[in-house]
């Protein structure tokens, strides 16, 4: 189908929930090519998903080899590769056990269920501008009014307090609260880094009230910030961690990990597809690649932010954001015209979450295009 016919078919047959312009046809590591053969450096990476870049040979090989052997068998049986992946995730996160899902939202739904089971309480507290997903459970702890309000009333009941405000959190937490949901760095909000001591303060308040601390690392996890989890920069141990996005290089997968003593018992949770053979193969290969590049992430992040210093970037590792304002969509468009994909997150913040395998040359080229786009728009 040619590009015109494709666009017409999409308009006629696909529900218009997304707005999109570019048709990406293929990718290799940090580069993608559109239907006209135009090349881009991809600083979006499927929004922090393609951690090993596009079609990394080790990930592609693992998926293809597994696809030739067994694509699906059901969690009624031992799934090839699942226990190895569970062990690896436990080792790199420092948590105790894992349960797989197919997405970040579903991992957070699992966390809601586990927290209710463990505490016997019903309600949650989360933070303003936080994003945890769009299923009905995860949407109830997601703040953005525009995506939440059309679906009210939502269950479970959630109180939102300002990100960074421990006094407000203290007031909101009482004996009805099962868990506090927090992103260690807010991604959809535009890479917002909380004040020092915030994560430790949440831990302390949760401990005092017997409330579970649920850390959503769907965007920040799997090496993005230079450590396996962003929470590892703080030394704080959460009760539950959720992962997805970068875990399997774009093969759909999520996971919730819990500390010792917190687990689903028989029949308390389940999923047809979650933790299937292909997803586990993709995730194991992804972790192998990230292990190789993880030591370089802080220096690569620093290189990128130094080149963008005029815009006062907020960053940790290869998770970078800065305020552009109302011109953000125009900057995004200009960058794409000049061969760099970037993404506008909330409130006029430009977000850069490139593949963790991005090279220094690609960083230099991308930064030059971004700086020129902002300078050009400002004129
Ligand atoms: C922090 C965070 N949590 C949860 C989600 C939802 O993940 P998914 O889209 O895989 O359901 C996202 C997606 O952007 C996210 O950034």
CSV table of C-alpha atoms and ligand atoms in Angstrom, one decimal:
chain,number,residue,atom,x,y,z
A,1,UNK,CA,0.0,0.0,0.0
A,2,UNK,CA,1.5,3.4,-0.9
A,3,UNK,CA,1.7,6.2,1.7
A,4,UNK,CA,-1.4,8.1,0.4
A,5,UNK,CA,-3.6,5.0,0.5
A,6,UNK,CA,-2.3,4.1,3.9
A,7,UNK,CA,-3.2,7.5,5.4
A,8,UNK,CA,-6.6,7.3,3.8
A,9,UNK,CA,-7.2,3.8,5.2
A,10,UNK,CA,-6.1,4.9,8.6
A,11,UNK,CA,-8.4,7.9,8.6
A,12,UNK,CA,-11.4,5.7,7.5
A,13,UNK,CA,-10.8,2.5,9.6
A,14,UNK,CA,-8.7,3.4,12.7
A,15,UNK,CA,-10.2,5.4,15.7
A,16,UNK,CA,-8.6,8.8,15.7
A,17,UNK,CA,-7.1,8.7,19.3
A,18,UNK,CA,-3.6,9.6,18.1
A,19,UNK,CA,-2.2,12.5,16.1
A,20,UNK,CA,0.7,11.6,13.9
A,21,UNK,CA,2.6,12.8,10.8
A,22,UNK,CA,5.6,10.7,10.1
A,23,UNK,CA,5.5,7.1,8.8
A,24,UNK,CA,8.5,5.2,10.1
A,25,UNK,CA,9.3,2.2,8.0
A,26,UNK,CA,12.5,0.7,9.5
A,27,UNK,CA,15.1,1.3,12.2
A,28,UNK,CA,18.6,0.3,13.1
A,29,UNK,CA,19.9,1.2,16.6
A,30,UNK,CA,19.4,4.9,17.1
A,31,UNK,CA,18.3,5.7,13.6
A,32,UNK,CA,15.0,5.3,11.8
A,33,UNK,CA,13.9,5.9,8.2
A,34,UNK,CA,10.5,7.1,7.0
A,35,UNK,CA,8.6,5.9,4.0
A,36,UNK,CA,10.5,8.3,1.7
A,37,UNK,CA,13.9,7.0,2.9
A,38,UNK,CA,14.6,10.1,5.0
A,39,UNK,CA,16.9,9.3,8.0
A,40,UNK,CA,16.3,10.5,11.6
A,41,UNK,CA,18.3,10.2,14.8
A,42,UNK,CA,15.6,8.9,17.2
A,43,UNK,CA,15.6,10.8,20.5
A,44,UNK,CA,12.1,9.5,21.3
A,45,UNK,CA,12.8,5.8,21.0
A,46,UNK,CA,9.1,4.9,21.2
A,47,UNK,CA,9.0,7.1,24.3
A,48,UNK,CA,11.8,5.4,26.3
A,49,UNK,CA,10.9,2.0,25.0
A,50,UNK,CA,13.6,1.1,22.4
A,51,UNK,CA,16.3,1.0,25.1
A,52,UNK,CA,18.7,-1.0,22.9
A,53,UNK,CA,17.7,1.0,19.8
A,54,UNK,CA,15.8,-0.4,16.9
A,55,UNK,CA,16.2,-4.0,15.9
A,56,UNK,CA,19.4,-4.5,17.9
A,57,UNK,CA,20.9,-7.7,16.4
A,58,UNK,CA,21.0,-9.5,19.8
A,59,UNK,CA,17.4,-8.7,20.5
A,60,UNK,CA,16.2,-9.6,17.0
A,61,UNK,CA,18.1,-12.8,17.1
A,62,UNK,CA,16.6,-13.8,20.5
A,63,UNK,CA,13.1,-13.1,19.3
A,64,UNK,CA,13.5,-15.0,16.0
A,65,UNK,CA,15.1,-18.0,17.7
A,66,UNK,CA,12.3,-18.2,20.3
A,67,UNK,CA,9.7,-17.6,17.6
A,68,UNK,CA,11.0,-20.7,15.7
A,69,UNK,CA,10.7,-22.8,18.8
A,70,UNK,CA,7.6,-21.8,20.8
A,71,UNK,CA,5.6,-18.5,20.6
A,72,UNK,CA,3.0,-19.2,23.3
A,73,UNK,CA,2.2,-21.9,25.7
A,74,UNK,CA,0.1,-20.3,28.6
A,75,UNK,CA,0.9,-19.7,32.2
A,76,UNK,CA,-0.8,-23.1,32.8
A,77,UNK,CA,2.7,-24.5,32.0
A,78,UNK,CA,6.3,-23.5,32.9
A,79,UNK,CA,7.2,-20.9,30.3
A,80,UNK,CA,10.6,-21.2,28.6
A,81,UNK,CA,12.9,-18.4,29.8
A,82,UNK,CA,10.4,-17.0,32.4
A,83,UNK,CA,12.2,-18.1,35.5
A,84,UNK,CA,15.6,-17.0,34.2
A,85,UNK,CA,14.2,-13.5,33.5
A,86,UNK,CA,12.5,-13.4,36.9
A,87,UNK,CA,15.8,-14.2,38.6
A,88,UNK,CA,17.7,-11.6,36.6
A,89,UNK,CA,15.1,-8.9,37.3
A,90,UNK,CA,15.2,-9.7,41.0
A,91,UNK,CA,19.0,-9.5,41.0
A,92,UNK,CA,19.3,-6.2,39.1
A,93,UNK,CA,16.5,-4.4,41.0
A,94,UNK,CA,17.1,-5.8,44.5
A,95,UNK,CA,13.5,-6.7,44.9
A,96,UNK,CA,12.3,-10.2,46.0
A,97,UNK,CA,9.8,-11.6,43.4
A,98,UNK,CA,8.3,-10.6,40.1
A,99,UNK,CA,4.9,-10.9,38.3
A,100,UNK,CA,4.8,-10.1,34.6
A,101,UNK,CA,2.3,-8.0,32.7
A,102,UNK,CA,1.9,-6.8,29.1
A,103,UNK,CA,2.2,-3.0,29.7
A,104,UNK,CA,3.0,-0.4,32.3
A,105,UNK,CA,-0.7,0.3,33.1
A,106,UNK,CA,-1.3,-3.3,33.7
A,107,UNK,CA,1.7,-3.6,36.0
A,108,UNK,CA,0.3,-0.6,38.0
A,109,UNK,CA,-3.1,-2.3,38.1
A,110,UNK,CA,-1.3,-5.3,39.6
A,111,UNK,CA,0.3,-3.1,42.2
A,112,UNK,CA,-3.1,-1.7,43.1
A,113,UNK,CA,-4.4,-5.2,43.7
A,114,UNK,CA,-1.4,-6.4,45.6
A,115,UNK,CA,-1.4,-3.3,47.9
A,116,UNK,CA,-5.2,-3.8,48.6
A,117,UNK,CA,-4.6,-7.5,49.3
A,118,UNK,CA,-1.6,-6.9,51.6
A,119,UNK,CA,-3.1,-4.0,53.6
A,120,UNK,CA,-6.8,-4.7,53.5
A,121,UNK,CA,-7.2,-1.0,52.7
A,122,UNK,CA,-8.8,0.6,49.7
A,123,UNK,CA,-7.5,4.0,48.9
A,124,UNK,CA,-4.4,5.5,47.3
A,125,UNK,CA,-2.4,8.7,47.2
A,126,UNK,CA,-0.5,9.9,44.1
A,127,UNK,CA,1.0,13.2,42.9
A,128,UNK,CA,0.0,16.1,40.7
A,129,UNK,CA,1.2,15.7,37.1
A,130,UNK,CA,1.9,12.0,37.7
A,131,UNK,CA,1.2,9.5,35.0
A,132,UNK,CA,0.6,5.8,35.7
A,133,UNK,CA,-1.5,4.6,32.7
A,134,UNK,CA,-4.9,4.6,31.1
A,135,UNK,CA,-6.6,1.3,32.2
A,136,UNK,CA,-9.4,2.2,34.7
A,137,UNK,CA,-7.2,1.2,37.7
A,138,UNK,CA,-4.0,3.0,36.7
A,139,UNK,CA,-6.1,6.0,35.4
A,140,UNK,CA,-7.5,6.4,38.9
A,141,UNK,CA,-4.0,7.2,40.2
A,142,UNK,CA,-3.1,9.3,37.1
A,143,UNK,CA,-3.5,13.0,37.7
A,144,UNK,CA,-4.0,14.7,34.4
A,145,UNK,CA,-7.6,16.0,34.5
A,146,UNK,CA,-8.1,15.9,30.7
A,147,UNK,CA,-7.5,12.2,30.4
A,148,UNK,CA,-9.1,11.3,33.8
A,149,UNK,CA,-12.2,13.4,34.1
A,150,UNK,CA,-14.2,11.9,31.2
A,151,UNK,CA,-14.1,8.6,33.0
A,152,UNK,CA,-15.2,9.7,36.6
A,153,UNK,CA,-16.1,8.1,38.9
A,154,UNK,CA,-12.9,6.0,39.0
A,155,UNK,CA,-12.0,3.3,41.4
A,156,UNK,CA,-9.9,3.1,43.6
A,157,UNK,CA,-10.4,6.5,45.2
A,158,UNK,CA,-7.1,8.5,45.0
A,159,UNK,CA,-6.1,11.8,46.6
A,160,UNK,CA,-3.5,13.9,44.7
A,161,UNK,CA,-0.9,16.0,46.5
A,162,UNK,CA,1.7,18.3,45.0
A,163,UNK,CA,4.8,16.4,43.7
A,164,UNK,CA,7.6,17.3,46.2
A,165,UNK,CA,5.3,18.4,49.0
A,166,UNK,CA,5.9,16.0,52.0
A,167,UNK,CA,3.6,18.1,54.3
A,168,UNK,CA,0.7,17.6,52.0
A,169,UNK,CA,1.5,13.9,51.8
A,170,UNK,CA,1.5,13.6,55.5
A,171,UNK,CA,-2.0,15.2,55.7
A,172,UNK,CA,-3.3,12.9,52.9
A,173,UNK,CA,-2.1,9.6,54.4
A,174,UNK,CA,-4.4,7.9,56.9
A,175,UNK,CA,-5.6,4.5,57.9
A,176,UNK,CA,-7.7,4.1,54.7
A,177,UNK,CA,-4.7,4.3,52.4
A,178,UNK,CA,-3.2,1.1,50.9
A,179,UNK,CA,-0.4,2.7,48.9
A,180,UNK,CA,1.4,5.8,47.6
A,181,UNK,CA,2.2,5.8,43.9
A,182,UNK,CA,5.2,7.9,42.9
A,183,UNK,CA,7.4,8.3,39.8
A,184,UNK,CA,11.0,8.9,41.0
A,185,UNK,CA,11.3,11.4,38.1
A,186,UNK,CA,8.0,12.4,36.4
A,187,UNK,CA,8.3,11.5,32.7
A,188,UNK,CA,5.1,12.5,31.0
A,189,UNK,CA,5.1,15.7,33.0
A,190,UNK,CA,8.3,16.7,31.2
A,191,UNK,CA,11.2,15.1,33.2
A,192,UNK,CA,10.5,16.7,36.5
A,193,UNK,CA,13.1,15.8,39.2
A,194,UNK,CA,11.8,16.0,42.8
A,195,UNK,CA,13.6,17.9,45.6
A,196,UNK,CA,16.3,16.1,47.6
A,197,UNK,CA,14.9,14.0,50.4
A,198,UNK,CA,11.5,13.7,48.8
A,199,UNK,CA,11.8,9.9,48.1
A,200,UNK,CA,13.2,9.3,51.6
A,201,UNK,CA,10.4,11.3,53.1
A,202,UNK,CA,7.7,9.3,51.3
A,203,UNK,CA,9.4,6.1,52.7
A,204,UNK,CA,9.3,7.5,56.2
A,205,UNK,CA,5.6,8.6,56.0
A,206,UNK,CA,4.6,5.2,54.4
A,207,UNK,CA,6.4,3.3,57.2
A,208,UNK,CA,4.8,5.3,59.9
A,209,UNK,CA,1.3,4.6,58.6
A,210,UNK,CA,1.7,1.0,57.4
A,211,UNK,CA,1.2,2.2,53.8
A,212,UNK,CA,3.0,0.6,50.8
A,213,UNK,CA,5.4,2.7,48.7
A,214,UNK,CA,4.8,1.9,45.1
A,215,UNK,CA,7.5,3.3,42.8
A,216,UNK,CA,6.5,3.5,39.1
A,217,UNK,CA,9.7,3.0,37.1
A,218,UNK,CA,7.9,2.3,33.9
A,219,UNK,CA,9.7,5.2,32.2
A,220,UNK,CA,12.7,5.7,34.5
A,221,UNK,CA,13.7,2.0,34.8
A,222,UNK,CA,16.0,-0.4,33.0
A,223,UNK,CA,19.1,1.8,33.0
A,224,UNK,CA,17.6,4.9,31.5
A,225,UNK,CA,18.9,7.1,34.4
A,226,UNK,CA,22.4,5.4,34.5
A,227,UNK,CA,21.3,2.8,37.1
A,228,UNK,CA,18.9,0.0,36.7
A,229,UNK,CA,16.3,1.9,38.7
A,230,UNK,CA,16.1,5.6,39.3
A,231,UNK,CA,15.3,4.8,42.9
A,232,UNK,CA,18.8,3.2,43.1
A,233,UNK,CA,20.2,6.8,43.1
A,234,UNK,CA,18.5,7.4,46.5
A,235,UNK,CA,19.3,4.2,48.5
A,236,UNK,CA,15.6,3.9,49.4
A,237,UNK,CA,13.9,0.5,49.2
A,238,UNK,CA,10.3,0.6,48.0
A,239,UNK,CA,7.6,-2.1,48.6
A,240,UNK,CA,6.6,-2.4,45.0
A,241,UNK,CA,8.3,-1.3,41.8
A,242,UNK,CA,6.6,-1.4,38.3
A,243,UNK,CA,8.5,-1.6,35.0
A,244,UNK,CA,7.5,-1.7,31.3
A,245,UNK,CA,8.7,0.4,28.4
A,246,UNK,CA,12.4,-0.3,28.1
A,247,UNK,CA,12.3,-3.8,29.5
A,248,UNK,CA,12.1,-5.7,26.2
A,249,UNK,CA,13.2,-3.2,23.5
A,250,UNK,CA,9.6,-2.7,22.2
A,251,UNK,CA,8.2,-6.2,22.6
A,252,UNK,CA,5.2,-5.6,24.9
A,253,UNK,CA,6.0,-6.4,28.4
A,254,UNK,CA,5.6,-5.1,31.9
A,255,UNK,CA,6.5,-6.3,35.4
A,256,UNK,CA,5.8,-5.6,39.0
A,257,UNK,CA,8.4,-6.5,41.6
A,258,UNK,CA,7.7,-6.7,45.3
A,259,UNK,CA,9.8,-6.9,48.5
A,260,UNK,CA,9.9,-10.1,50.5
A,261,UNK,CA,6.5,-10.9,52.1
A,262,UNK,CA,4.5,-9.3,49.3
A,263,UNK,CA,3.2,-11.7,46.6
A,264,UNK,CA,0.1,-12.9,44.8
A,265,UNK,CA,-1.1,-16.3,46.0
A,266,UNK,CA,-2.8,-18.9,43.7
A,267,UNK,CA,-5.6,-17.3,41.6
A,268,UNK,CA,-5.2,-13.8,43.1
A,269,UNK,CA,-3.9,-12.5,39.8
A,270,UNK,CA,-3.2,-13.8,36.3
A,271,UNK,CA,-2.8,-13.1,32.6
A,272,UNK,CA,-3.1,-15.0,29.3
A,273,UNK,CA,-0.1,-13.4,27.6
A,274,UNK,CA,2.1,-11.9,30.3
A,275,UNK,CA,5.6,-13.3,30.6
A,276,UNK,CA,5.2,-15.3,27.4
A,277,UNK,CA,8.2,-17.0,25.7
A,278,UNK,CA,8.8,-14.2,23.2
A,279,UNK,CA,8.5,-11.4,25.7
A,280,UNK,CA,10.9,-13.2,28.0
A,281,UNK,CA,13.4,-13.8,25.2
A,282,UNK,CA,13.3,-10.2,24.2
A,283,UNK,CA,13.7,-9.0,27.8
A,284,UNK,CA,16.6,-11.3,28.5
A,285,UNK,CA,18.5,-10.1,25.4
A,286,UNK,CA,17.6,-6.5,26.2
A,287,UNK,CA,19.1,-6.8,29.7
A,288,UNK,CA,22.2,-8.3,28.2
A,289,UNK,CA,22.7,-5.3,25.9
A,290,UNK,CA,21.9,-2.8,28.7
A,291,UNK,CA,24.5,-4.5,30.9
A,292,UNK,CA,27.1,-3.6,28.3
A,293,UNK,CA,26.1,0.1,27.9
A,294,UNK,CA,25.0,1.0,31.4
A,295,UNK,CA,28.4,2.2,32.6
A,296,UNK,CA,28.4,4.8,29.7
A,297,UNK,CA,25.0,6.3,30.4
A,298,UNK,CA,26.0,9.0,32.9
A,299,UNK,CA,28.7,10.3,30.5
A,300,UNK,CA,26.5,10.2,27.5
A,301,UNK,CA,23.8,12.1,29.4
A,302,UNK,CA,26.3,14.7,30.5
A,303,UNK,CA,27.5,15.2,27.0
A,304,UNK,CA,24.0,15.8,25.8
A,305,UNK,CA,23.0,18.2,28.6
A,306,UNK,CA,26.3,20.1,28.2
A,307,UNK,CA,25.5,20.7,24.6
A,308,UNK,CA,22.0,21.8,25.5
A,309,UNK,CA,23.1,23.9,28.6
A,310,UNK,CA,21.6,27.1,27.2
A,311,UNK,CA,18.1,25.6,27.8
A,312,UNK,CA,18.8,24.6,31.4
A,313,UNK,CA,18.0,21.0,31.0
A,314,UNK,CA,16.8,18.7,33.9
A,315,UNK,CA,18.3,15.3,33.5
A,316,UNK,CA,19.4,12.0,34.9
A,317,UNK,CA,21.4,9.8,32.6
A,318,UNK,CA,19.6,9.7,29.2
A,319,UNK,CA,16.3,11.1,30.5
A,320,UNK,CA,16.5,14.8,29.6
A,321,UNK,CA,13.8,17.5,29.6
A,322,UNK,CA,13.7,21.3,29.4
A,323,UNK,CA,11.1,24.0,29.1
A,324,UNK,CA,10.5,25.4,25.6
A,325,UNK,CA,7.0,26.8,26.1
A,326,UNK,CA,4.3,27.2,23.5
A,327,UNK,CA,6.8,26.8,20.7
A,328,UNK,CA,7.5,23.2,21.7
A,329,UNK,CA,5.4,21.7,18.9
A,330,UNK,CA,7.1,23.9,16.3
A,331,UNK,CA,10.5,22.9,17.7
A,332,UNK,CA,9.5,19.3,17.5
A,333,UNK,CA,8.5,19.8,13.8
A,334,UNK,CA,11.6,21.7,12.9
A,335,UNK,CA,13.8,19.0,14.4
A,336,UNK,CA,12.0,16.3,12.5
A,337,UNK,CA,12.5,18.3,9.2
A,338,UNK,CA,16.2,18.4,10.0
A,339,UNK,CA,16.4,14.7,10.8
A,340,UNK,CA,16.0,14.4,14.6
A,341,UNK,CA,12.9,13.0,16.4
A,342,UNK,CA,12.1,14.7,19.7
A,343,UNK,CA,8.9,14.8,21.7
A,344,UNK,CA,6.9,17.5,23.6
A,345,UNK,CA,5.8,16.2,27.0
A,346,UNK,CA,3.4,18.2,29.2
A,347,UNK,CA,3.5,22.0,29.7
A,348,UNK,CA,5.8,22.9,26.8
A,349,UNK,CA,8.6,20.6,28.0
A,350,UNK,CA,10.8,19.0,25.3
A,351,UNK,CA,11.7,15.4,26.3
A,352,UNK,CA,14.7,13.5,25.1
A,353,UNK,CA,14.8,9.7,25.9
A,354,UNK,CA,17.0,8.3,23.1
A,355,UNK,CA,18.2,4.7,22.9
A,356,UNK,CA,20.8,3.8,25.5
A,357,UNK,CA,23.1,2.8,22.7
A,358,UNK,CA,23.1,6.3,21.1
A,359,UNK,CA,26.7,7.2,20.1
A,360,UNK,CA,28.6,10.4,20.9
A,361,UNK,CA,28.4,11.5,17.3
A,362,UNK,CA,24.7,11.0,17.2
A,363,UNK,CA,24.4,13.0,20.5
A,364,UNK,CA,26.4,15.9,18.9
A,365,UNK,CA,24.4,15.9,15.7
A,366,UNK,CA,21.1,15.7,17.6
A,367,UNK,CA,22.0,18.5,20.0
A,368,UNK,CA,23.1,20.8,17.1
A,369,UNK,CA,19.8,20.3,15.3
A,370,UNK,CA,17.8,20.9,18.5
A,371,UNK,CA,19.8,24.1,19.3
A,372,UNK,CA,19.3,25.4,15.8
A,373,UNK,CA,15.6,24.6,15.8
A,374,UNK,CA,15.1,26.5,19.0
A,375,UNK,CA,17.2,29.5,17.8
A,376,UNK,CA,15.3,29.5,14.5
A,377,UNK,CA,11.9,29.5,16.1
A,378,UNK,CA,12.9,32.2,18.6
A,379,UNK,CA,13.9,34.6,15.7
B,1,LIG,C1,5.5,6.4,34.5
B,1,LIG,C2,4.6,5.7,33.6
B,1,LIG,N1,3.8,4.8,34.1
B,1,LIG,C3,2.9,4.0,33.4
B,1,LIG,C4,2.8,4.2,32.1
B,1,LIG,C5,1.8,3.5,31.2
B,1,LIG,O1,2.5,2.5,30.5
B,1,LIG,P1,1.8,1.8,29.3
B,1,LIG,O2,1.5,2.8,28.2
B,1,LIG,O3,2.7,0.7,28.8
B,1,LIG,O4,0.5,1.2,29.8
B,1,LIG,C6,3.6,5.2,31.4
B,1,LIG,C7,3.5,5.5,30.0
B,1,LIG,O5,3.9,6.5,29.5
B,1,LIG,C8,4.5,5.9,32.2
B,1,LIG,O6,5.3,6.9,31.7
